[in-house]
XYZ file of C-alpha atoms in Angstrom:
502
model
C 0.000 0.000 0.000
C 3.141 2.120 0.808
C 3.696 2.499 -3.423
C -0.172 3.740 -3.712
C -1.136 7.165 -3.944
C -2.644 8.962 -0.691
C -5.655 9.126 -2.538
C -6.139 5.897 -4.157
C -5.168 4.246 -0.818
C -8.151 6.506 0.910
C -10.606 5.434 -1.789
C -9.759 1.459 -1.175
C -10.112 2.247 2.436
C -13.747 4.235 2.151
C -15.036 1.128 -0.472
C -13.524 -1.502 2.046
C -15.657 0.312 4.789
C -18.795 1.031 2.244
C -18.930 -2.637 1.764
C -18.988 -3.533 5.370
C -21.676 -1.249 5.780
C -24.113 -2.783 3.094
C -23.064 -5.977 4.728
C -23.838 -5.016 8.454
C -27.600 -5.561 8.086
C -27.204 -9.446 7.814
C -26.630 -9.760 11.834
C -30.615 -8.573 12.367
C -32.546 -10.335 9.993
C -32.604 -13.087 8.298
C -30.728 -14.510 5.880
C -31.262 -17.595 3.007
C -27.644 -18.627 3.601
C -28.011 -21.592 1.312
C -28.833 -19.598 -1.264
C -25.918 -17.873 -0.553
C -23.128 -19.796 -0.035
C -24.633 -21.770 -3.497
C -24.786 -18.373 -5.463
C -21.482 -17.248 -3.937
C -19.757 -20.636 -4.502
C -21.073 -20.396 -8.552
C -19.823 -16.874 -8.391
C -16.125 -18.181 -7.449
C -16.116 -20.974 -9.296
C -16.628 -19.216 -12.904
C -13.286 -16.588 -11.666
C -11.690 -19.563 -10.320
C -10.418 -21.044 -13.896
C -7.755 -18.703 -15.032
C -5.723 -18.885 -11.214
C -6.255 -22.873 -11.343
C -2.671 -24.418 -12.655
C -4.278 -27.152 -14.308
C -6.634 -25.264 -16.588
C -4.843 -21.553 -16.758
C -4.388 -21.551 -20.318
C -6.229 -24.883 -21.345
C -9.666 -23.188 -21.325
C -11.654 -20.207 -23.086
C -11.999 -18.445 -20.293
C -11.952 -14.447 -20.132
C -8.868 -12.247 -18.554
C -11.066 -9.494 -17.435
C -13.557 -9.543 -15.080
C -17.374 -9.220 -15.373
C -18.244 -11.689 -17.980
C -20.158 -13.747 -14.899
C -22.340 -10.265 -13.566
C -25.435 -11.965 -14.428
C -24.844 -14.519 -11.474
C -24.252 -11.096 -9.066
C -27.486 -9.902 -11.023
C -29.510 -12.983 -10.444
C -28.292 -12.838 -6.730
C -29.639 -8.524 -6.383
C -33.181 -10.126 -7.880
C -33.039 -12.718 -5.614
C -31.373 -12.074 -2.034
C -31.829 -9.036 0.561
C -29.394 -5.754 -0.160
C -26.842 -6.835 2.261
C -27.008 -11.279 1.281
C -26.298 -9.896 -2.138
C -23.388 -8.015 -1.425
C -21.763 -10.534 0.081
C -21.711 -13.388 -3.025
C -19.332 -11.109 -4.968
C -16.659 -11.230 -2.348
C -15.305 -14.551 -2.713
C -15.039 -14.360 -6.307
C -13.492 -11.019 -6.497
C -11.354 -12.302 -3.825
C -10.178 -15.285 -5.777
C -9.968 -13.863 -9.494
C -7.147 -13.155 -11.940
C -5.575 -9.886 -11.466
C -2.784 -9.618 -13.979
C -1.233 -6.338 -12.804
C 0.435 -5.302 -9.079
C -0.529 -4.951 -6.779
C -2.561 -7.897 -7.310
C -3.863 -8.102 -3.541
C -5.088 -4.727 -3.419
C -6.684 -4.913 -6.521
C -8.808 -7.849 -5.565
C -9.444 -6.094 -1.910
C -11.019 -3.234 -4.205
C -12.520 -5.248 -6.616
C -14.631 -7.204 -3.826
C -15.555 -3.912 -2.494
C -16.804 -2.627 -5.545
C -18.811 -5.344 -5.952
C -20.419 -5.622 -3.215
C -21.863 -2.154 -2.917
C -23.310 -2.210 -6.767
C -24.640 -5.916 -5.946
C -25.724 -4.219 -2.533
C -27.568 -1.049 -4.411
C -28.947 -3.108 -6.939
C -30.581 -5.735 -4.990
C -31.382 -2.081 -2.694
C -33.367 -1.130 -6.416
C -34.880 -4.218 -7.168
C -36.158 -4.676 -3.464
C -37.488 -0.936 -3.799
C -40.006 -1.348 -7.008
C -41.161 -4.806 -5.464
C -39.493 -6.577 -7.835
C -39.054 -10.069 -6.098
C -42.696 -10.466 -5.877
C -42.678 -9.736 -9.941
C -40.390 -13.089 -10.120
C -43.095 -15.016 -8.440
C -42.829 -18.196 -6.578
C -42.183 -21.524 -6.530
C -45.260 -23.408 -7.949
C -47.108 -22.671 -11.208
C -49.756 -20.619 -9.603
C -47.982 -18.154 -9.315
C -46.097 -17.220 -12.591
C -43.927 -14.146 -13.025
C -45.448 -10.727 -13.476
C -43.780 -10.151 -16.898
C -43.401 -7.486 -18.301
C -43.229 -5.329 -15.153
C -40.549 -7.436 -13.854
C -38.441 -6.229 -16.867
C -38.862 -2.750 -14.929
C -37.412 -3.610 -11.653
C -34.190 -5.599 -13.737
C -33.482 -3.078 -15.688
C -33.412 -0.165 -12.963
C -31.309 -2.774 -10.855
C -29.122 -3.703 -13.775
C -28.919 0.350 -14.233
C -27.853 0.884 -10.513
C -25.536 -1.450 -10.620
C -23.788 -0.338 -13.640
C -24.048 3.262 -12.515
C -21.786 2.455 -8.928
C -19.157 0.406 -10.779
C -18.459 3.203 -13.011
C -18.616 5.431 -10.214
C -16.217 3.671 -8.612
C -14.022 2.540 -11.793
C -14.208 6.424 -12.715
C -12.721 7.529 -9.277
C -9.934 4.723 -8.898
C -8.908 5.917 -12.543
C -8.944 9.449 -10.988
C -7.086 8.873 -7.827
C -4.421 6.341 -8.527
C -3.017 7.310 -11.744
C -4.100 11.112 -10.759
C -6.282 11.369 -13.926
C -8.144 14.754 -14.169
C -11.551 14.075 -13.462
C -13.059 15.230 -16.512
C -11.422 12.417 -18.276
C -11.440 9.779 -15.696
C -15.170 9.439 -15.992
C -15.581 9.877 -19.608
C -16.856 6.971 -21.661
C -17.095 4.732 -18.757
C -20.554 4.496 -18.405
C -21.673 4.550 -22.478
C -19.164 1.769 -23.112
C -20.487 -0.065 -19.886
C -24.136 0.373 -20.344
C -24.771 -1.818 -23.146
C -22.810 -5.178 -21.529
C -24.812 -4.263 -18.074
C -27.685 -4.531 -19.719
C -27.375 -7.726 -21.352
C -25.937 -8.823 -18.122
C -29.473 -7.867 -16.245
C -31.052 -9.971 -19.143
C -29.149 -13.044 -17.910
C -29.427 -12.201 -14.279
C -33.335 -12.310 -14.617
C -33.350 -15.394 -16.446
C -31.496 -16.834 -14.076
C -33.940 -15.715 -11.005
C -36.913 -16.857 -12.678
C -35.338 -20.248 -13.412
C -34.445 -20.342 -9.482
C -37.911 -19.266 -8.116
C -39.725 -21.558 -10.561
C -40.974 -25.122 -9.677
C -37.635 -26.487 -11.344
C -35.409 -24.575 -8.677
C -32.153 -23.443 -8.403
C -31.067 -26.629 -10.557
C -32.525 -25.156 -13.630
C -30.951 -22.031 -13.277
C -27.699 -23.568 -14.017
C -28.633 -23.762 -17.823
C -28.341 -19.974 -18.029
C -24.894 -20.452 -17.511
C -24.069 -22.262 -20.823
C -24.839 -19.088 -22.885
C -22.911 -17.129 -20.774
C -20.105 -19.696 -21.236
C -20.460 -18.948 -24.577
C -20.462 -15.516 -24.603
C -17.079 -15.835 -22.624
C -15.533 -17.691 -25.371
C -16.279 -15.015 -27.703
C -14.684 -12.472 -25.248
C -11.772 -14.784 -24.707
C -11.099 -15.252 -28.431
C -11.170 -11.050 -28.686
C -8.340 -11.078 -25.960
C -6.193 -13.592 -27.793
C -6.672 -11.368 -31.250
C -5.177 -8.234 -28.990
C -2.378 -10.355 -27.781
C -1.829 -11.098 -31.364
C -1.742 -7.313 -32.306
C 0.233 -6.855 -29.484
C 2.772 -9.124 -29.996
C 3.054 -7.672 -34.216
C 3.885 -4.532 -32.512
C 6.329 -5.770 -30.325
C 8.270 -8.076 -33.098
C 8.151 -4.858 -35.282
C 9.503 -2.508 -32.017
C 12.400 -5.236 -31.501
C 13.071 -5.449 -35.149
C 13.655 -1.590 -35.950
C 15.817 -1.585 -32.125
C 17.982 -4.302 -33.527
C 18.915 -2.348 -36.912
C 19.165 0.757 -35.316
C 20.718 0.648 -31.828
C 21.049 4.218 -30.936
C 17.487 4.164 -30.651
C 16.653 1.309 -28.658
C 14.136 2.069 -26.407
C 12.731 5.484 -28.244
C 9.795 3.758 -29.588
C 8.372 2.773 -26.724
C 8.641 6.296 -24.883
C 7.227 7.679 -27.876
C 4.336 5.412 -27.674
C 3.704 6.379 -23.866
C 4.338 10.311 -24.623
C 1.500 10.234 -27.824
C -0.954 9.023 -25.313
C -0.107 11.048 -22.379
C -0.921 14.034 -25.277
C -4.153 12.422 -26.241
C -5.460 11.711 -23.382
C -4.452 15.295 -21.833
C -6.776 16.578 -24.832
C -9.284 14.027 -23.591
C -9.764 12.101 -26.700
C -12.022 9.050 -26.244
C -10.674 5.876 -24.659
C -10.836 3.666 -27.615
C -8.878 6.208 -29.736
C -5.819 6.637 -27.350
C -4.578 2.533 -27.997
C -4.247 3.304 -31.646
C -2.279 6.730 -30.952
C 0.180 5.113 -28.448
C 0.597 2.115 -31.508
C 1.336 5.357 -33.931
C 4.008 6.532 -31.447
C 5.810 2.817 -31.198
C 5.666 2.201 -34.793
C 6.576 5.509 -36.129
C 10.271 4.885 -36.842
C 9.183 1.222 -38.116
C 9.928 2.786 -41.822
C 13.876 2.422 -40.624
C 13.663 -1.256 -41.660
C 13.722 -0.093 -45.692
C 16.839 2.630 -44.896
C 20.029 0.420 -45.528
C 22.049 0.039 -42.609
C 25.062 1.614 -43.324
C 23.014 4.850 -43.702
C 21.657 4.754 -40.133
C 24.399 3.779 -38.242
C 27.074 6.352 -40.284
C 29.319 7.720 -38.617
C 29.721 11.423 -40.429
C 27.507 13.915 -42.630
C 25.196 12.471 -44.882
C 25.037 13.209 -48.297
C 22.601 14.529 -50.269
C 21.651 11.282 -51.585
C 21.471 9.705 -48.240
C 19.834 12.286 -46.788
C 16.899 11.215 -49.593
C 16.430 7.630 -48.622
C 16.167 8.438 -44.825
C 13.058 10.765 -45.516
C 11.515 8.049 -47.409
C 11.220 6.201 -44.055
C 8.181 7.055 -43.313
C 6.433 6.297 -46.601
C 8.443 2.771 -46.060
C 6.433 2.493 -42.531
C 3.188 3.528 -44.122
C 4.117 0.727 -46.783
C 4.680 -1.866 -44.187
C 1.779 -1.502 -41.455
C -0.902 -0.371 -44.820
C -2.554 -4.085 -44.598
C -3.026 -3.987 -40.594
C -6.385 -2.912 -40.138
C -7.102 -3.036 -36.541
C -4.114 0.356 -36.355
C -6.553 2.583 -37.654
C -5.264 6.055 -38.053
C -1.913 4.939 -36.231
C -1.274 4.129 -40.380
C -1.647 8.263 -41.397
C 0.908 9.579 -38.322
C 3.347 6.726 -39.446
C 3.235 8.407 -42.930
C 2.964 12.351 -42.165
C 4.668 12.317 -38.774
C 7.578 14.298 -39.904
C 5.261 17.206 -41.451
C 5.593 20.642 -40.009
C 2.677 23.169 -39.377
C 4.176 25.988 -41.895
C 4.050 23.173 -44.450
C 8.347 22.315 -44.979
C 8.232 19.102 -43.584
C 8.525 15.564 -44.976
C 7.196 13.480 -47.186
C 4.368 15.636 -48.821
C 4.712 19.027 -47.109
C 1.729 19.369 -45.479
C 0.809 22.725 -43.305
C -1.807 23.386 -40.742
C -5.336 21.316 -40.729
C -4.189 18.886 -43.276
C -1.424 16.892 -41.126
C -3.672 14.510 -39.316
C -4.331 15.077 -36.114
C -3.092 11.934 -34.438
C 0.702 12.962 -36.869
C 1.095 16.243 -34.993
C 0.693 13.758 -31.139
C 2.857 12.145 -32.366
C 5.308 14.330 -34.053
C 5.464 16.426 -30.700
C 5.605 13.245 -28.459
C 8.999 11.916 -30.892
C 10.732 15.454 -30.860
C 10.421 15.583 -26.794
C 12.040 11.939 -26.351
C 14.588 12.641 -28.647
C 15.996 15.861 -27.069
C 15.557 14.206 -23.225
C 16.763 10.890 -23.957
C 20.688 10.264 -22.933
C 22.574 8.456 -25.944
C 26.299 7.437 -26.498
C 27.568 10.305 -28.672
C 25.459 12.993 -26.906
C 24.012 14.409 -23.579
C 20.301 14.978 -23.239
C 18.561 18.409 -22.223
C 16.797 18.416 -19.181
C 12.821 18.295 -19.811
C 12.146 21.849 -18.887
C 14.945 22.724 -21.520
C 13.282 20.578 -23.826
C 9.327 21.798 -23.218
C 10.601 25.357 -23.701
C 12.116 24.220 -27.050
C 8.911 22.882 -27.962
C 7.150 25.640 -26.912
C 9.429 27.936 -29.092
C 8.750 26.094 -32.006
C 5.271 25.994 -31.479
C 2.611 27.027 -34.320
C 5.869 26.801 -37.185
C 7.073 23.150 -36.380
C 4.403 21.530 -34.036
C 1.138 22.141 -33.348
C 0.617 24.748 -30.185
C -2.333 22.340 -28.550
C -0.498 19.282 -28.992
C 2.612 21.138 -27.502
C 0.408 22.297 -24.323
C -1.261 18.857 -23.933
C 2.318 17.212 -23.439
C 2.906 20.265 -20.997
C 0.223 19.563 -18.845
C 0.583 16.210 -18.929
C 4.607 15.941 -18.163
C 3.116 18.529 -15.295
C 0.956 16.262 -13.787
C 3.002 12.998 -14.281
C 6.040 13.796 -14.614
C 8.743 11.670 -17.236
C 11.305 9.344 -16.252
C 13.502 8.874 -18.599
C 16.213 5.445 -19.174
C 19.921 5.328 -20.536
C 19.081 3.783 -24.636
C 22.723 4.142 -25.536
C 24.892 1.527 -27.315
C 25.862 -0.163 -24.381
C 23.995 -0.139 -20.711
C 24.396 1.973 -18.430
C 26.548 4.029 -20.879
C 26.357 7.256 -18.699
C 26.126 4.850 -15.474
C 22.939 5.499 -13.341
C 22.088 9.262 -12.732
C 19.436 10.467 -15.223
C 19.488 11.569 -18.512
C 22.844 13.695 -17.894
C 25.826 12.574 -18.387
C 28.060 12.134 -15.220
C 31.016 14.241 -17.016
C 28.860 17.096 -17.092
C 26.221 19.181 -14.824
C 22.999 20.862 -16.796
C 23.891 23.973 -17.567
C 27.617 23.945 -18.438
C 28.482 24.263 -21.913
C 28.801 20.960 -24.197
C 32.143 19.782 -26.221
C 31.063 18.816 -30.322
C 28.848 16.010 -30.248
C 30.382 12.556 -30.883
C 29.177 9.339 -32.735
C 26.752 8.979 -35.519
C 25.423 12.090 -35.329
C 28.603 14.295 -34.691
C 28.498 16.270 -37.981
C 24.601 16.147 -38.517
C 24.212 19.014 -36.753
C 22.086 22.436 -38.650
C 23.115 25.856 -38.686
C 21.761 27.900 -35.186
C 18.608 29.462 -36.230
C 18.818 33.351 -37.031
C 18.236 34.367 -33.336
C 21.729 32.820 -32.070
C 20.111 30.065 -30.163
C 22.203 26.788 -29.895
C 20.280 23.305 -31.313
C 17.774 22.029 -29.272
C 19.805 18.662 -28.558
C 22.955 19.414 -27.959
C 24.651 23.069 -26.810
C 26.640 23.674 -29.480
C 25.826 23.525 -33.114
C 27.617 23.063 -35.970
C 27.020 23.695 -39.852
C 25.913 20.816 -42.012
C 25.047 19.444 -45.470
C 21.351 19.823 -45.425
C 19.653 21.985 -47.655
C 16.985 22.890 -45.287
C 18.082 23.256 -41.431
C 15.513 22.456 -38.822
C 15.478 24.849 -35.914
C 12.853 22.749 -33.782
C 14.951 19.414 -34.223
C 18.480 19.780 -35.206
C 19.531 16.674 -36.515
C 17.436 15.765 -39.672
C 19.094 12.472 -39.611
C 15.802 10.535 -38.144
C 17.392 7.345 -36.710
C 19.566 8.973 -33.859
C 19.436 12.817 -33.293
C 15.793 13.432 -34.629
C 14.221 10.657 -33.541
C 12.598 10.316 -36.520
């Protein structure tokens, strides 16, 4: 708990006592505890599957939780407020968590379910609902389709508390702002919830019929299917995400300056998007644009990108064909979207003499300029073997000075805000580890501030000419003449496999 934020660590400790509270009532009345411990055993059992040793990875089961709701459902229909809280909690309790802190997560996952089963079942109770299910015997059938009012307002309040709840974890342990946090949780949820309350009511009217609780059991053979479906979906995004990953490794293994740039890029573009609040959905394929937009380096010969000296006219041509060789390469993935148009346009500036089409303004795509800002700030704070890297203040007020000519002013102040409210840790990516040993992104040679010797390695002569106003180059302190015909005062070196970060 010691690694959790103060406020994340208050809002496990307010659901923790929340859920004892909708539990408290079960000391003074009475309780089916049959029903249950049976409802609460089926509840554990279906999240039991992916922890068990023998079938982890043998069945179709689901990673995430909340395929099985409709057997929390069923229980709101059919128990008292505080009996239903309680089935979730062994389940929740007992389920695949595949992040850390895994025990905390499952403390606040039981929580959370217990006080939407607990206000649910609080609903249901409310607009009579359990006598709409009727009773056990065939006089007395269920009251449909009233009983479809007091599931769905259940199903409705249930929904509503877990996004509540998701929606202020979100806010208060990764210190989201809270007009993002909440955004698209409940439309995206809705939907599922829904179906789930379909299920759930199914499954109550099987129990309270004259076949009993046996016969609710066949409910669960659709929702076994259903789980299959959602299972197969998670094996088609570890697929995706492991065609990312081979194409990450493959463009660090040709061009070793870089290694590790793609990644940060990746995490930078969708720190900007989701600083700009762009929906939830959209900020995966942005932080794929920012990992695969140097993926174009597999078409530039080797000996290019790894040269030690100016590059020639000629070679200066094939490197800014990389990203029409990216575009090339990811064209037939469909599932990256518009991830395919910031490969391609990436290296377009806003006053229109960028790279490969010279775009300007409006028609750069939007998700190009993330991640055109996002590459330009990891190249000039990442440390590398033949150069220092700026501090990030140096490197934000850079970006801000280049603003509304280079990159695009709201994409610039979205990275702002967001580096202000989480902050950026950069690691060493030089040619060897540890190349600069373990203090930052400065070299231990050197202290920020005091004036750098002529940059060494690949990029030593790749330097522009200083812009007009006498300012050094943005990544290193001193800069020095080169052979391009076009010098680029926002990112110095146009040479995109080391000093650009193309």
């Amino acid at each position: 708990m010691r690694d959790i934020p103060a406020g994340a660590r208050i809002a496990v400790v307010g659901a923790v006592v929340g859920a004892g509270a909708c539990a408290l009532p079960v000391l003074r009345q009475g309780v089916p505890w049959a029903a249950v411990a049976l409802l609460a055993g089926l509840y554990a059992l279906c999240e039991w599957p992916p922890r068990c040793p023998v079938l982890a990875g043998r069945v179709s089961v689901p990673i995430a939780s909340g395929s099985f709701f409709p057997v929390l459902l069923a229980a709101a229909f059919l128990l008292p407020p505080a009996a239903a809280g309680l089935v979730a909690v062994p389940g929740a309790l007992i389920a695949y968590v595949e992040e850390e802190p895994r025990r905390v997560r499952r403390i606040w996952r039981a929580a959370q379910l217990a006080i939407a089963a607990s206000a649910a079942a609080g609903a249901h109770v409310l607009l009579r609902g359990r006598e709409a299910l009727g009773g056990r015997g065939a006089a007395t059938a269920p009251d449909f389709p009233y009983a479809l009012l007091p599931a769905g307002v259940a199903a409705l309040v249930f929904c509503l508390v877990l996004t509540a709840l998701d929606g202020l974890i979100l806010a208060t342990a990764e210190r989201r702002p809270p007009r993002t946090a909440w955004r698209g949780l409940l439309l995206r949820s809705l939907a599922p919830h829904c179906v789930h309350g379909l299920a759930g009511l199914m499954m109550a009217v099987l129990w309270r019929s004259r076949f009993g609780p046996p016969a609710a059991l066949f409910v669960l053979l659709p929702m076994y299917i259903s789980c299959w479906v959602f299972a197969q979906y998670h094996r088609e995004r570890a697929a995706h995400q492991a065609t990312i990953r081979a194409l990450v490794q493959a463009v660090d293994i040709k061009d070793k300056y870089t290694r590790g740039h793609s990644e940060r890029v990746g995490r930078a573009s969708e720190m900007i998007a989701r600083e700009l609040g762009m929906e939830e959905g959209r900020l995966e394929v942005i932080r794929f644009a920012g990992i695969l937009h140097d993926v174009g380096k597999l078409g530039v010969p080797t000996r290019v990108l790894r040269k030690d000296g100016p590059l020639t006219p000629e070679e200066r041509a094939v490197i800014e064909l990389h990203p029409e060789y990216g575009h090339e390469m990811v064209r037939g993935i469909g599932f990256l979207g518009e991830a395919r148009a910031a490969i391609l346009h990436h290296h377009e500036r806003l006053d229109g003499s960028g790279y490969p089409y010279g775009l300007a303004g409006g028609q750069i795509p939007e998700a190009a300029r993330v991640v055109a800002v996002a590459d330009a700030f990891d190249a000039m704070t990442s440390t590398r073997s033949y150069r220092r890297a700026r501090p990030v203040a140096a490197a934000v007020t850079e970006l801000e000075r280049c603003a509304g000519a280079q990159f695009d002013p709201r994409m610039v102040g979205g990275l702002v805000r967001a580096l202000s409210r989480y902050g950026w840790h950069v690691e060493v990516t030089a040619d060897e580890p540890g190349a600069f040993g373990a203090r930052g992104n400065v070299p231990p040679s050197r202290r920020v501030g005091t004036p750098a010797g002529p940059a060494r390695g690949p990029a030593a002569d790749l330097l522009p000419t200083p812009p007009a106003t006498g300012r050094n180059s943005p990544l290193t302190d001193v800069g020095e003449p080169g052979p391009h015909p076009r010098p680029e005062p926002g990112l110095p070196d146009p040479r995109p496999s080391n000093a650009q970060g193309a």
